[in-house]
Coordinates of C-alpha atoms in Angstrom, one line a residue:
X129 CA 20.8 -2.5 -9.2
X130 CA 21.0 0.9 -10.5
X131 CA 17.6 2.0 -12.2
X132 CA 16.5 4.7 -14.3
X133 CA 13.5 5.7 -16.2
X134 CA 13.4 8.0 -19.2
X135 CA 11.2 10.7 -19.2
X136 CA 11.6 10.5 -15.5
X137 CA 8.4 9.0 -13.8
X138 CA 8.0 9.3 -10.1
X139 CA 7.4 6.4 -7.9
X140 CA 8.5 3.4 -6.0
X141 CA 11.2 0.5 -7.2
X142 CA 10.1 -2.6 -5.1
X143 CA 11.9 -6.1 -5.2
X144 CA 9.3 -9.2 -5.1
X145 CA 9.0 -13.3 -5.8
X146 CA 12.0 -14.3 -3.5
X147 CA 13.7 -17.3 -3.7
X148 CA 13.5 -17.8 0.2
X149 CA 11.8 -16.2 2.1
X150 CA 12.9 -11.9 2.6
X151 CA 16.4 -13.7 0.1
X152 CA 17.5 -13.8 -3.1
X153 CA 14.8 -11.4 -4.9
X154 CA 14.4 -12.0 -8.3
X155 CA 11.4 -9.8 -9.5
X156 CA 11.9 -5.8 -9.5
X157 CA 8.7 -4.0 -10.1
X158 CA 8.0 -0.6 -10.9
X159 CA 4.8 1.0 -8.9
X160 CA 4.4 4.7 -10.6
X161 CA 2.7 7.0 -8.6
X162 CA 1.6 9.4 -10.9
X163 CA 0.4 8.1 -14.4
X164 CA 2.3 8.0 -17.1
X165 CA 1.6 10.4 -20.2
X166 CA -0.2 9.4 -23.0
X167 CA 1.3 9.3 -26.2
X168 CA 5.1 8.5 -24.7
X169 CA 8.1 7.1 -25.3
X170 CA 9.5 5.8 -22.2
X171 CA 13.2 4.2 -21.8
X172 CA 13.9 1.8 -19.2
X173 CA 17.7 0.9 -17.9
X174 CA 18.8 -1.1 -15.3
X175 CA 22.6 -1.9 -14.3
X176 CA 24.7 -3.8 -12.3
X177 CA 21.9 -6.8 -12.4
X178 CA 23.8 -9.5 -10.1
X179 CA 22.4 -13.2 -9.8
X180 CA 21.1 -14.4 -6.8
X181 CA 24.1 -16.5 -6.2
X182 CA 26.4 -14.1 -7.3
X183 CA 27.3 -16.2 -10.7
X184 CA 28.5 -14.4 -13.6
X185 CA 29.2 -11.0 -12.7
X186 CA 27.3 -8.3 -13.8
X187 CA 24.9 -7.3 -16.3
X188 CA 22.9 -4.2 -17.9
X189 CA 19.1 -4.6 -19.7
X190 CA 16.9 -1.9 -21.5
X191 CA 13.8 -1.8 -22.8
X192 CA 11.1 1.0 -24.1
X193 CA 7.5 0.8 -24.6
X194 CA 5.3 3.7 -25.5
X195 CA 2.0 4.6 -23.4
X196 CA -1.2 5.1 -25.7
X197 CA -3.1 7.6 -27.0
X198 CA -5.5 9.4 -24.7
X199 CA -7.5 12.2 -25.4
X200 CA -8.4 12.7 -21.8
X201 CA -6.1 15.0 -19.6
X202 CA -4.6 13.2 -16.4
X203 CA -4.6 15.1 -13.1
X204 CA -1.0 14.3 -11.7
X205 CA -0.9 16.5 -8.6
X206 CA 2.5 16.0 -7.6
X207 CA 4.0 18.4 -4.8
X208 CA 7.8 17.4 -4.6
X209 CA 10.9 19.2 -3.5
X210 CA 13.7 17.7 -5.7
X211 CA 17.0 16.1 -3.5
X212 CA 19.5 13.9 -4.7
X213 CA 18.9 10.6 -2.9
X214 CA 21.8 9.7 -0.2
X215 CA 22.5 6.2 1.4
X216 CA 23.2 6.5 5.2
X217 CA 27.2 5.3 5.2
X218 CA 26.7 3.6 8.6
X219 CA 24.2 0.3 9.9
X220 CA 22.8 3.5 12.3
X221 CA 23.5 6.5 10.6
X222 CA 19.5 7.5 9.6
X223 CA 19.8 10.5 11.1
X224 CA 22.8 12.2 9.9
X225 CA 21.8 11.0 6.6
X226 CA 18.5 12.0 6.6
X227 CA 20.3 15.7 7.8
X228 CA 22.4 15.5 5.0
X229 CA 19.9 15.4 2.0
X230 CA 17.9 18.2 3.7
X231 CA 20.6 20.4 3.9
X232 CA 21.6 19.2 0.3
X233 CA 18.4 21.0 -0.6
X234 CA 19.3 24.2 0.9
X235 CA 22.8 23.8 -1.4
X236 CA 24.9 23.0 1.6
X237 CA 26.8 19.8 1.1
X238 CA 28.4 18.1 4.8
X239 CA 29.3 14.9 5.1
X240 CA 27.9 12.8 7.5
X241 CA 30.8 12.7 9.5
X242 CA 30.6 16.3 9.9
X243 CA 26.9 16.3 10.9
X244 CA 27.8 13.7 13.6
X245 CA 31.0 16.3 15.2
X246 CA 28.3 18.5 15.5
X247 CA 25.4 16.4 17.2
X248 CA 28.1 14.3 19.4
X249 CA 28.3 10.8 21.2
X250 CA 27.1 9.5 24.3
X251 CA 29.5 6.9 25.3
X252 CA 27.7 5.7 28.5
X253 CA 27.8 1.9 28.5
X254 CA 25.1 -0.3 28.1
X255 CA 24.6 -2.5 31.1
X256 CA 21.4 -4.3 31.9
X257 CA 18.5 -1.4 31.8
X258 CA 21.3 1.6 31.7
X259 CA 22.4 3.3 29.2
X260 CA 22.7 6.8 27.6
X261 CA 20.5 9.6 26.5
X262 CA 19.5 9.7 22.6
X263 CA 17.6 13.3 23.9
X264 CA 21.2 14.8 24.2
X265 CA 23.7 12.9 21.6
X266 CA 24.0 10.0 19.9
X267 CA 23.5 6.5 22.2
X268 CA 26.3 3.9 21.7
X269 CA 28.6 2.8 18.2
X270 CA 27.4 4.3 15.1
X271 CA 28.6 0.8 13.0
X272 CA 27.0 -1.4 16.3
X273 CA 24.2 -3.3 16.8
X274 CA 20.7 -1.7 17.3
X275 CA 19.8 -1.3 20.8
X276 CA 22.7 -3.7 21.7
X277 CA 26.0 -1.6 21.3
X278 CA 23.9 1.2 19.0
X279 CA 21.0 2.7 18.8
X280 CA 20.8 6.0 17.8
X281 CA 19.7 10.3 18.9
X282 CA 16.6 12.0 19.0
X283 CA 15.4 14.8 17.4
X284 CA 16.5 18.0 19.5
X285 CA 20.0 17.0 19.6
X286 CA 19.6 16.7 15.5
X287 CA 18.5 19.9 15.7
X288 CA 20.6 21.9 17.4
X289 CA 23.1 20.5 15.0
X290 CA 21.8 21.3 12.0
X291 CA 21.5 25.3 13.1
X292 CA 25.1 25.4 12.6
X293 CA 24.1 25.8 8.9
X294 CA 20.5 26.5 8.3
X295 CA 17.5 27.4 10.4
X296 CA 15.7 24.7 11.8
X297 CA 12.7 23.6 13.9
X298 CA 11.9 20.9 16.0
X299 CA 8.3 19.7 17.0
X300 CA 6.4 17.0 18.1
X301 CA 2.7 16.2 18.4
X302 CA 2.5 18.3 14.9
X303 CA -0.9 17.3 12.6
X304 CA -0.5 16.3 8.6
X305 CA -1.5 19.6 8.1
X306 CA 1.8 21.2 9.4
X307 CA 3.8 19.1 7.5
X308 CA 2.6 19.8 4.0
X309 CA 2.5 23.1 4.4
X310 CA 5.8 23.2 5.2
X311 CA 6.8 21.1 1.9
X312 CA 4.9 23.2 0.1
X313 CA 7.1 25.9 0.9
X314 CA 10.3 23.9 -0.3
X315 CA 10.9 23.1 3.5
X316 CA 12.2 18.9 3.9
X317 CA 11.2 17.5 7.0
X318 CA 13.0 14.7 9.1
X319 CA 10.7 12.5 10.8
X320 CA 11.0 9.5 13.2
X321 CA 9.2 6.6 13.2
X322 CA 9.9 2.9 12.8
X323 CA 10.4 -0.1 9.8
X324 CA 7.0 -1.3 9.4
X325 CA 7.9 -4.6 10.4
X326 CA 4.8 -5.5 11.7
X327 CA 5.7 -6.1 15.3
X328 CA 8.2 -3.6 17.1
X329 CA 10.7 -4.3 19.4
X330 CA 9.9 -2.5 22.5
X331 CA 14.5 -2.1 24.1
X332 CA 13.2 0.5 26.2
X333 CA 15.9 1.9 29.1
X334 CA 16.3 4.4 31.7
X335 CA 19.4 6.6 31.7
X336 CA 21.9 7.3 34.8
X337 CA 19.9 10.3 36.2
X338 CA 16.6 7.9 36.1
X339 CA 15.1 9.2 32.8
X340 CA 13.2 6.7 30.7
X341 CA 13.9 6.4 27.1
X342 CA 11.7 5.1 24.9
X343 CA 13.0 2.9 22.1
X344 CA 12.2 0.2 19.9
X345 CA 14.7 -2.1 17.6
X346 CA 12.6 -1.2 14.5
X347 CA 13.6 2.8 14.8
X348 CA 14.0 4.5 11.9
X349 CA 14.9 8.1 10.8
X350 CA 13.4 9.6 6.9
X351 CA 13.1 12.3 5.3
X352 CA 9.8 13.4 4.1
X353 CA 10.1 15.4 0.8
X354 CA 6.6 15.5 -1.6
X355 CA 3.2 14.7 -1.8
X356 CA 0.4 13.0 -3.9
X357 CA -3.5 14.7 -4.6
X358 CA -4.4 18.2 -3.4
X359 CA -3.0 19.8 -0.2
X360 CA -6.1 19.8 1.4
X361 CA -6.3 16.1 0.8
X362 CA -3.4 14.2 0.2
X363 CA -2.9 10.1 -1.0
X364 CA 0.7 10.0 -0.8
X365 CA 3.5 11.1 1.6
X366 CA 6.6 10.7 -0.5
X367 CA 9.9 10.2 1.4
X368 CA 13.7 9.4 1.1
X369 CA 14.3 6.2 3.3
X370 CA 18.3 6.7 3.8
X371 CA 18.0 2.3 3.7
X372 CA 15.5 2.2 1.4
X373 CA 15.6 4.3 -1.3
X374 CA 12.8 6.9 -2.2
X375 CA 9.3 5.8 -0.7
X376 CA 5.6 6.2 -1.4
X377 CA 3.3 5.3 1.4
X378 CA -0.4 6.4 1.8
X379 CA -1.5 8.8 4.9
X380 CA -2.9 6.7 6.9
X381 CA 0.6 4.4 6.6
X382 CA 2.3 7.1 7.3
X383 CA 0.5 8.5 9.8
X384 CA 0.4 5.3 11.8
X385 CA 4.3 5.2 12.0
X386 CA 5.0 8.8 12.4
X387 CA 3.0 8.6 16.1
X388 CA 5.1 6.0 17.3
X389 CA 7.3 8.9 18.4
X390 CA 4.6 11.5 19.0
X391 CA 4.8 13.1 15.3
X392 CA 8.0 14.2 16.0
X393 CA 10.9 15.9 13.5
X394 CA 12.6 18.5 12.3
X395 CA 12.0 21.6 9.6
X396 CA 15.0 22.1 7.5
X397 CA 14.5 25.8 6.7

């Protein structure tokens, strides 16, 4: 479904009451996270509306409602550097797509095939505990299976990549702190951390040279764009999920996933 809102309104499309369970969604809900302006018209479109069983093509609904009068002033404090949201165009392709709106932002427009020349493949097989370094290219098929015949690249390699075109920085063990001040300088960060799926996957290996890698089956790559409330205290970290869509999760959410991987990522200067 593609879905718009008119004045734009930021905050989080979510699809609930399935059919079966994690299948056949049939609810879409709006979460705003800002409020909406008093006294407003709003427009709401929505396209491409398939059926859960695929009957009967597709469809398109509007609607409008109008917010009421209020003579108070709302406090939106909204910190957000505008990108154009991307899907990733491979099952493990996070990263290069999370590269790829970043750089969009800087008004440099790559493809992800491009960025992925550039950070390179590591086509060591994967047999029993063995397999190749995500530290120095990307581990394994790109359209495989996670942690089976894919997984995926760390952030230095991502890095070093990306300096083809812009300045960039890569860090780990950074605080919150670091990372909105770099946002509020119009500065997108990539960060990795995992899909909150309540219970990770530990696919851990060691590579041909004995070095262990780390990994889990839930890894996940975003980019981290905006902010909710006031620098100094902030409710909301606002990314793009390259699987997912645009995202709004509280600190301490975020926070909790970012450290799976040492608060690790990359500035996009």
């Amino acid at each position: 479904i593609n879905h718009v809102v008119f004045p734009e309104v930021y905050g989080e499309w979510k699809f609930e009451d399935s059919l079966i369970k994690n299948h056949f969604f049939r609810t879409l809900v709006f979460v705003p996270a800002v409020q909406f302006e008093p006294d407003t018209d709003y427009q709401i479109n929505l396209k491409n509306i398939t059926s859960a069983f695929d009957i009967g093509g597709n469809s398109n609904f509007s609607f409008s409602f109008k917010t009421q009068l209020n003579n108070a002033k709302t406090q939106n404090e909204l910190t957000l550097i505008k990108i154009p949201f991307d899907w990733q165009d491979y099952p493990l392709s996070c990263e290069a797509a999370s590269l790829k709106m970043a750089l969009s932002s800087k008004g440099i427009n790559v493809s992800e095939d491009e960025i992925m020349e550039k950070i390179g493949f590591d086509k060591t097989p994967h047999k029993g505990d063995i397999w190749g370094n995500p530290y120095i290219a990307f581990v394994g098929d790109i359209n495989g299976k996670i942690c089976s015949t894919g997984y995926g690249v760390y952030a230095e390699p991502v890095s070093k990549a990306a300096n083809y075109w812009r300045p960039t920085e890569y860090f780990s063990g950074w605080r919150l702190e670091q990372l909105i001040k770099e946002i509020q300088q119009g500065n997108p960060v990539i960060v990795w951390g995992v899909i909150p799926t309540g219970k990770l996957t530990d696919c851990s290996w060691w590579t041909k040279d004995d070095q262990y890698i780390k990994a889990f089956k839930e890894t996940h790559v975003r980019l981290a764009v905006g902010f909710i409330g006031s620098p100094e205290n902030p409710s909301k970290i606002i990314m793009k999920d390259p699987l997912q869509g645009d995202i709004y999760w509280s600190v301490s959410d975020f926070l909790t996933n970012w450290e799976k991987f040492g608060n690790s990522g990359i500035v996009i200067k």
